[in-house]
Each structure stands twice: as structure tokens, then as C-alpha cells.
GROMACS .gro file of C-alpha atoms in nm:
model
  262
    1MET     CA    1  -1.860  -0.129   1.588
    2ALA     CA    2  -1.797  -0.384   1.793
    3THR     CA    3  -2.004  -0.633   1.576
    4LEU     CA    4  -1.640  -0.519   1.346
    5ALA     CA    5  -1.378  -0.524   1.564
    6ALA     CA    6  -1.507  -0.876   1.685
    7SER     CA    7  -1.548  -1.050   1.343
    8PRO     CA    8  -1.210  -1.246   1.188
    9ILE     CA    9  -1.136  -1.017   0.898
   10THR     CA   10  -0.848  -0.945   0.693
   11ARG     CA   11  -1.000  -0.745   0.397
   12LEU     CA   12  -1.124  -0.399   0.464
   13SER     CA   13  -1.221  -0.101   0.194
   14PHE     CA   14  -1.363   0.189   0.261
   15SER     CA   15  -1.432   0.356  -0.079
   16ASP     CA   16  -1.608   0.693  -0.224
   17ILE     CA   17  -1.791   0.723   0.127
   18ASP     CA   18  -1.927   1.041   0.216
   19LEU     CA   19  -1.822   1.117   0.600
   20THR     CA   20  -1.653   1.458   0.767
   21HIS     CA   21  -1.371   1.429   0.938
   22TYR     CA   22  -1.541   1.437   1.213
   23ASP     CA   23  -1.678   1.085   1.155
   24TRP     CA   24  -1.377   0.938   1.002
   25GLU     CA   25  -1.241   1.004   1.338
   26TYR     CA   26  -1.515   0.851   1.533
   27ILE     CA   27  -1.510   0.510   1.337
   28LEU     CA   28  -1.143   0.453   1.294
   29SER     CA   29  -1.087   0.506   1.672
   30SER     CA   30  -1.378   0.263   1.743
   31VAL     CA   31  -1.244  -0.029   1.515
   32SER     CA   32  -0.959  -0.271   1.634
   33ILE     CA   33  -0.906  -0.561   1.441
   34PRO     CA   34  -0.643  -0.830   1.500
   35THR     CA   35  -0.669  -1.020   1.225
   36LEU     CA   36  -0.618  -0.715   0.970
   37THR     CA   37  -0.396  -0.777   0.673
   38HIS     CA   38  -0.572  -0.527   0.344
   39ILE     CA   39  -0.641  -0.224   0.448
   40SER     CA   40  -0.784   0.043   0.140
   41PHE     CA   41  -0.884   0.348   0.159
   42GLY     CA   42  -1.003   0.548  -0.136
   43SER     CA   43  -1.147   0.910  -0.132
   44ALA     CA   44  -1.166   0.949   0.212
   45ASN     CA   45  -1.171   1.293   0.422
   46ILE     CA   46  -0.934   1.100   0.680
   47ALA     CA   47  -0.657   1.319   0.853
   48PHE     CA   48  -0.346   1.164   0.886
   49PRO     CA   49  -0.329   1.193   1.225
   50ASP     CA   50  -0.675   0.986   1.284
   51LEU     CA   51  -0.510   0.769   0.985
   52GLN     CA   52  -0.184   0.699   1.182
   53ARG     CA   53  -0.315   0.620   1.494
   54PHE     CA   54  -0.544   0.356   1.338
   55LEU     CA   55  -0.258   0.207   1.143
   56SER     CA   56  -0.050   0.184   1.487
   57ARG     CA   57  -0.307   0.008   1.616
   58HIS     CA   58  -0.263  -0.281   1.342
   59SER     CA   59   0.048  -0.470   1.330
   60SER     CA   60  -0.074  -0.698   1.160
   61ILE     CA   61  -0.112  -0.533   0.784
   62THR     CA   62   0.044  -0.618   0.464
   63THR     CA   63  -0.097  -0.450   0.232
   64LEU     CA   64  -0.193  -0.100   0.241
   65ASP     CA   65  -0.365   0.096  -0.041
   66LEU     CA   66  -0.424   0.504  -0.047
   67SER     CA   67  -0.407   0.547  -0.428
   68ARG     CA   68  -0.694   0.719  -0.465
   69ASN     CA   69  -0.614   0.939  -0.147
   70THR     CA   70  -0.501   1.310  -0.111
   71ALA     CA   71  -0.318   1.396   0.263
   72ILE     CA   72  -0.531   1.632   0.500
   73GLY     CA   73  -0.293   1.719   0.739
   74ARG     CA   74   0.076   1.766   0.808
   75LEU     CA   75   0.210   1.411   0.674
   76THR     CA   76   0.534   1.270   0.987
   77SER     CA   77   0.758   1.017   0.859
   78PHE     CA   78   0.686   0.672   1.013
   79SER     CA   79   1.045   0.673   1.245
   80SER     CA   80   0.975   0.392   1.445
   81GLN     CA   81   1.004  -0.008   1.276
   82ALA     CA   82   0.759  -0.096   1.515
   83LEU     CA   83   0.483   0.063   1.276
   84LEU     CA   84   0.336  -0.190   1.042
   85PRO     CA   85   0.667  -0.424   1.078
   86ASN     CA   86   0.464  -0.688   0.855
   87LEU     CA   87   0.376  -0.425   0.549
   88ASN     CA   88   0.469  -0.603   0.191
   89HIS     CA   89   0.324  -0.391   0.016
   90ILE     CA   90   0.201  -0.012  -0.023
   91ILE     CA   91   0.041   0.169  -0.262
   92ALA     CA   92   0.009   0.563  -0.267
   93ASN     CA   93   0.083   0.856  -0.455
   94SER     CA   94   0.399   1.070  -0.400
   95GLU     CA   95   0.234   1.264  -0.145
   96TYR     CA   96   0.216   1.034   0.088
   97LEU     CA   97   0.558   0.833  -0.004
   98THR     CA   98   0.779   1.090   0.050
   99HIS     CA   99   0.701   1.080   0.407
  100PHE     CA  100   0.681   0.711   0.460
  101LEU     CA  101   0.961   0.603   0.299
  102GLU     CA  102   1.256   0.932   0.478
  103PRO     CA  103   1.390   0.701   0.713
  104PRO     CA  104   1.503   0.380   0.579
  105SER     CA  105   1.479   0.161   0.860
  106ALA     CA  106   1.101   0.215   0.851
  107PHE     CA  107   0.848  -0.108   0.735
  108PRO     CA  108   1.165  -0.328   0.764
  109ALA     CA  109   0.943  -0.587   0.564
  110LEU     CA  110   0.849  -0.380   0.264
  111GLN     CA  111   0.866  -0.545  -0.102
  112SER     CA  112   0.693  -0.401  -0.325
  113ILE     CA  113   0.581   0.007  -0.383
  114THR     CA  114   0.371   0.149  -0.591
  115LEU     CA  115   0.384   0.489  -0.730
  116ALA     CA  116   0.006   0.596  -0.815
  117THR     CA  117  -0.103   0.906  -0.961
  118GLY     CA  118  -0.364   1.074  -1.148
  119TYR     CA  119  -0.635   0.967  -0.995
  120ILE     CA  120  -0.718   1.329  -0.814
  121LEU     CA  121  -0.639   1.570  -1.086
  122HIS     CA  122  -0.586   1.874  -0.948
  123ILE     CA  123  -0.309   1.758  -0.758
  124LEU     CA  124  -0.106   1.576  -1.055
  125ASP     CA  125   0.186   1.872  -1.128
  126HIS     CA  126   0.217   1.847  -0.741
  127GLU     CA  127   0.231   1.450  -0.722
  128ILE     CA  128   0.444   1.451  -1.031
  129ARG     CA  129   0.723   1.698  -0.868
  130GLN     CA  130   0.762   1.455  -0.608
  131PHE     CA  131   0.885   1.176  -0.788
  132ASP     CA  132   1.239   1.220  -0.748
  133THR     CA  133   1.229   1.259  -0.363
  134VAL     CA  134   1.053   0.922  -0.357
  135LEU     CA  135   1.291   0.747  -0.573
  136HIS     CA  136   1.570   0.913  -0.407
  137HIS     CA  137   1.448   0.756  -0.022
  138ILE     CA  138   1.402   0.435  -0.201
  139ALA     CA  139   1.738   0.373  -0.331
  140GLY     CA  140   1.833   0.452   0.058
  141ARG     CA  141   1.624   0.159   0.170
  142LEU     CA  142   1.824  -0.190   0.296
  143HIS     CA  143   1.627  -0.444   0.045
  144ASN     CA  144   1.523  -0.466  -0.294
  145VAL     CA  145   1.235  -0.438  -0.401
  146ALA     CA  146   0.950  -0.408  -0.729
  147LEU     CA  147   0.852  -0.094  -0.806
  148VAL     CA  148   0.506  -0.016  -0.984
  149PHE     CA  149   0.456   0.312  -1.190
  150ARG     CA  150   0.071   0.346  -1.196
  151PHE     CA  151  -0.034   0.654  -1.438
  152VAL     CA  152  -0.412   0.661  -1.425
  153SER     CA  153  -0.477   1.027  -1.553
  154ASP     CA  154  -0.645   1.042  -1.899
  155ALA     CA  155  -0.550   1.407  -1.945
  156PRO     CA  156  -0.325   1.467  -2.295
  157PHE     CA  157   0.044   1.508  -2.222
  158ARG     CA  158   0.009   1.500  -1.847
  159GLY     CA  159   0.099   1.142  -1.605
  160MET     CA  160   0.429   0.927  -1.775
  161ASN     CA  161   0.457   1.197  -2.078
  162THR     CA  162   0.519   1.477  -1.763
  163TRP     CA  163   0.781   1.360  -1.567
  164LEU     CA  164   0.968   1.189  -1.806
  165TRP     CA  165   0.982   1.536  -1.979
  166SER     CA  166   1.059   1.706  -1.675
  167ILE     CA  167   1.370   1.447  -1.563
  168HIS     CA  168   1.530   1.449  -1.925
  169MET     CA  169   1.543   1.844  -1.960
  170ARG     CA  170   1.734   1.918  -1.684
  171VAL     CA  171   2.055   1.979  -1.624
  172ARG     CA  172   2.229   1.610  -1.614
  173THR     CA  173   2.371   1.623  -1.261
  174GLU     CA  174   2.040   1.712  -1.160
  175ILE     CA  175   1.911   1.366  -1.297
  176VAL     CA  176   1.832   1.096  -1.023
  177GLU     CA  177   2.092   0.896  -0.941
  178GLN     CA  178   2.088   0.570  -0.940
  179VAL     CA  179   1.816   0.309  -0.770
  180PRO     CA  180   2.000   0.024  -0.734
  181ASN     CA  181   1.787  -0.199  -0.497
  182VAL     CA  182   1.512  -0.153  -0.788
  183VAL     CA  183   1.500  -0.551  -0.949
  184LYS     CA  184   1.148  -0.564  -1.084
  185VAL     CA  185   0.931  -0.239  -1.212
  186GLU     CA  186   0.632  -0.168  -1.387
  187VAL     CA  187   0.474   0.029  -1.610
  188PHE     CA  188   0.086   0.080  -1.594
  189VAL     CA  189  -0.024   0.361  -1.821
  190ASN     CA  190  -0.463   0.453  -1.844
  191THR     CA  191  -0.416   0.572  -2.208
  192PRO     CA  192  -0.169   0.525  -2.448
  193PRO     CA  193   0.150   0.716  -2.386
  194ALA     CA  194   0.287   0.951  -2.660
  195SER     CA  195   0.521   0.872  -2.965
  196ASP     CA  196   0.787   1.071  -2.832
  197THR     CA  197   0.783   0.901  -2.454
  198LEU     CA  198   0.944   0.546  -2.507
  199ALA     CA  199   1.288   0.700  -2.622
  200GLU     CA  200   1.213   0.924  -2.359
  201LEU     CA  201   1.181   0.608  -2.153
  202LEU     CA  202   1.451   0.397  -2.258
  203LYS     CA  203   1.703   0.653  -2.146
  204PHE     CA  204   1.484   0.610  -1.790
  205PHE     CA  205   1.524   0.214  -1.707
  206PRO     CA  206   1.930   0.262  -1.736
  207MET     CA  207   1.849   0.428  -1.357
  208PHE     CA  208   1.813   0.071  -1.199
  209PRO     CA  209   2.090  -0.124  -1.237
  210SER     CA  210   1.985  -0.426  -1.081
  211LEU     CA  211   1.680  -0.447  -1.273
  212LYS     CA  212   1.603  -0.792  -1.411
  213HIS     CA  213   1.229  -0.796  -1.433
  214LEU     CA  214   1.026  -0.504  -1.674
  215THR     CA  215   0.674  -0.528  -1.718
  216PHE     CA  216   0.453  -0.251  -1.927
  217SER     CA  217   0.042  -0.318  -1.868
  218GLY     CA  218  -0.251  -0.122  -1.905
  219SER     CA  219  -0.279   0.064  -2.256
  220PHE     CA  220   0.115   0.091  -2.283
  221TRP     CA  221   0.121  -0.152  -2.618
  222ASN     CA  222  -0.180  -0.003  -2.796
  223THR     CA  223  -0.063   0.174  -3.039
  224MET     CA  224   0.338   0.038  -3.040
  225ALA     CA  225   0.351  -0.067  -3.394
  226ASP     CA  226   0.757  -0.126  -3.373
  227GLY     CA  227   0.696  -0.315  -3.036
  228ASP     CA  228   0.981  -0.567  -3.149
  229ALA     CA  229   1.210  -0.292  -3.200
  230ILE     CA  230   1.127  -0.137  -2.886
  231ARG     CA  231   1.223  -0.482  -2.690
  232GLN     CA  232   1.507  -0.551  -2.893
  233THR     CA  233   1.629  -0.192  -2.782
  234LEU     CA  234   1.531  -0.257  -2.407
  235TRP     CA  235   1.726  -0.580  -2.380
  236GLU     CA  236   2.057  -0.422  -2.549
  237SER     CA  237   1.979  -0.155  -2.285
  238ILE     CA  238   1.966  -0.297  -2.029
  239PRO     CA  239   2.230  -0.547  -1.938
  240GLY     CA  240   2.055  -0.766  -1.632
  241LEU     CA  241   1.737  -0.810  -1.776
  242GLU     CA  242   1.604  -1.149  -1.792
  243THR     CA  243   1.189  -1.104  -1.839
  244ILE     CA  244   0.987  -0.831  -2.042
  245ASP     CA  245   0.628  -0.882  -1.918
  246ARG     CA  246   0.329  -0.780  -2.142
  247LYS     CA  247  -0.038  -0.726  -1.924
  248PRO     CA  248  -0.288  -0.626  -2.181
  249ARG     CA  249  -0.570  -0.462  -2.038
  250LEU     CA  250  -0.902  -0.660  -1.917
  251LEU     CA  251  -1.135  -0.667  -2.206
  252ALA     CA  252  -1.453  -0.727  -1.969
  253ALA     CA  253  -1.558  -0.774  -1.634
  254GLY     CA  254  -1.489  -1.079  -1.449
  255SER     CA  255  -1.200  -1.132  -1.787
  256ARG     CA  256  -0.836  -1.352  -1.661
  257GLU     CA  257  -0.598  -1.100  -1.706
  258SER     CA  258  -0.334  -1.213  -1.937
  259HIS     CA  259   0.043  -1.224  -1.927
  260LEU     CA  260   0.262  -1.288  -2.237
  261ILE     CA  261   0.648  -1.274  -2.175
  262PHE     CA  262   0.855  -1.151  -2.460
   0.00000   0.00000   0.00000
């Protein structure tokens, strides 16, 4: 641990390491890396108090990735601006983000939020029920942000389809209010969305009146035969839109990510 702490490490990732809560408590309490900027935890049995104490000692962190984790222990809000004051990008499920983003003053440098869902199927329905709360907290923040919706679930009729269906089946007064400070949105899906998803998605984007840049990534366009019509509808329904970007799924390991501007 002393060697790790003394190293000029900027990026650190813990993924699929089978340790107990007590092991993680010991490891995280023993490590302090002043140069750390990127930290990622994947499928790690880390109790939230231990994670919070580790983060409180690393104000240099700019990117925090908790996308493949489920919260363990009682989550609390980050009410102090002193905690992760340089955090620029957070990647997490709605369970974490509901608490992390609750005080608008938390993470004053935050510019990008990735709402990741579907990594842990047994909490998928719980994650989806909290999406609206996350958007409400984002709307209360003081600065513009980029927002990524990452749906990785392969289960049919889950993920994005489930959420869009739920918000548009409610009474109109219950739908999430506008989120005026989101200027960039990316939608990533791991499997092609159902045909009826597009109609619901077109109703969803006006929630972001300041939206300028829209990206579809992953497998979103794989089965879309009427892509031109969809893009025309997007241009017409989002007045301030400047770009529609397409990021197809990579076909092979090591391939470069491609971008197409429409």
C-alpha cells in the first residue's frame, strides 16, 4: 500500500475483484494518492461510508466511475463543496446520483453526468424509478452540463423503453419538469430499441429547452430504416439544436470510434 500511495498514479481502476467489505475497508483506508484524477470501481463490495472517506481524501479526482456498482449502506448527500471540488465527470446509476446531486452546490466543477443503468439487472426497476429524481436534481444545478443516458440491459422491454413508457403514461402534470441547463445529450443503447421507442423519445427531448448537441451511440441506429425522417423530426422539434451526432458501435477490439454528423 505504501508503494501505491507513493506512486505518481493518475488513473486507478478496481474491477471484478472478489473481496469482502472488511478487505475493502482496509484497502481504501490505507491508500492516499495525491495525483489521482480518475477512479473507477466495478462490481466492488464497498460500503458507502468507506467509499466516502476515500473520496474525501482525494480532492484531485476529476472523473468518478461507479457505473457497475450497487450502493451498500445508507447513502448520504455531499453537502460540502470541499468534497471532490475538481470533479468534472461522474458515471453512476440513479441510486448513487439521487443522493450525490441532491445539493445543487455539490461538485462545483461538474460538467458531465452519465446516468448508467442495466449493469445490475436485479435493481433495474429500482434504478428506473429514480430517473425523474436525478433529472430534478440536475435542473437545480447552477451550471450547464452534458448528460449521457447509458442503457446496457439486454433484457427485452426494459431499460430505455420501460422508462419512456412510464413517464408518458402518467398524468401530464406529473411528468418531469424542464431541465434548462442540459446543453448536450447522448443516448447509448446496448441493443436496438423497439420501434415504438422512437415516438416516445421524440416527446422526451423537448424537456431540454437549451439542448444544442444530440448524440446517439451504441446500437441505436442498427434497425432504423427511416433515419432521415427521424432526424428531420428532431431538427423540427428542438429549435436550438445545432448538431445530431452518430457514434456507431465498434466492430472490433482496437477499432477507432467513428463519428458521423448529420
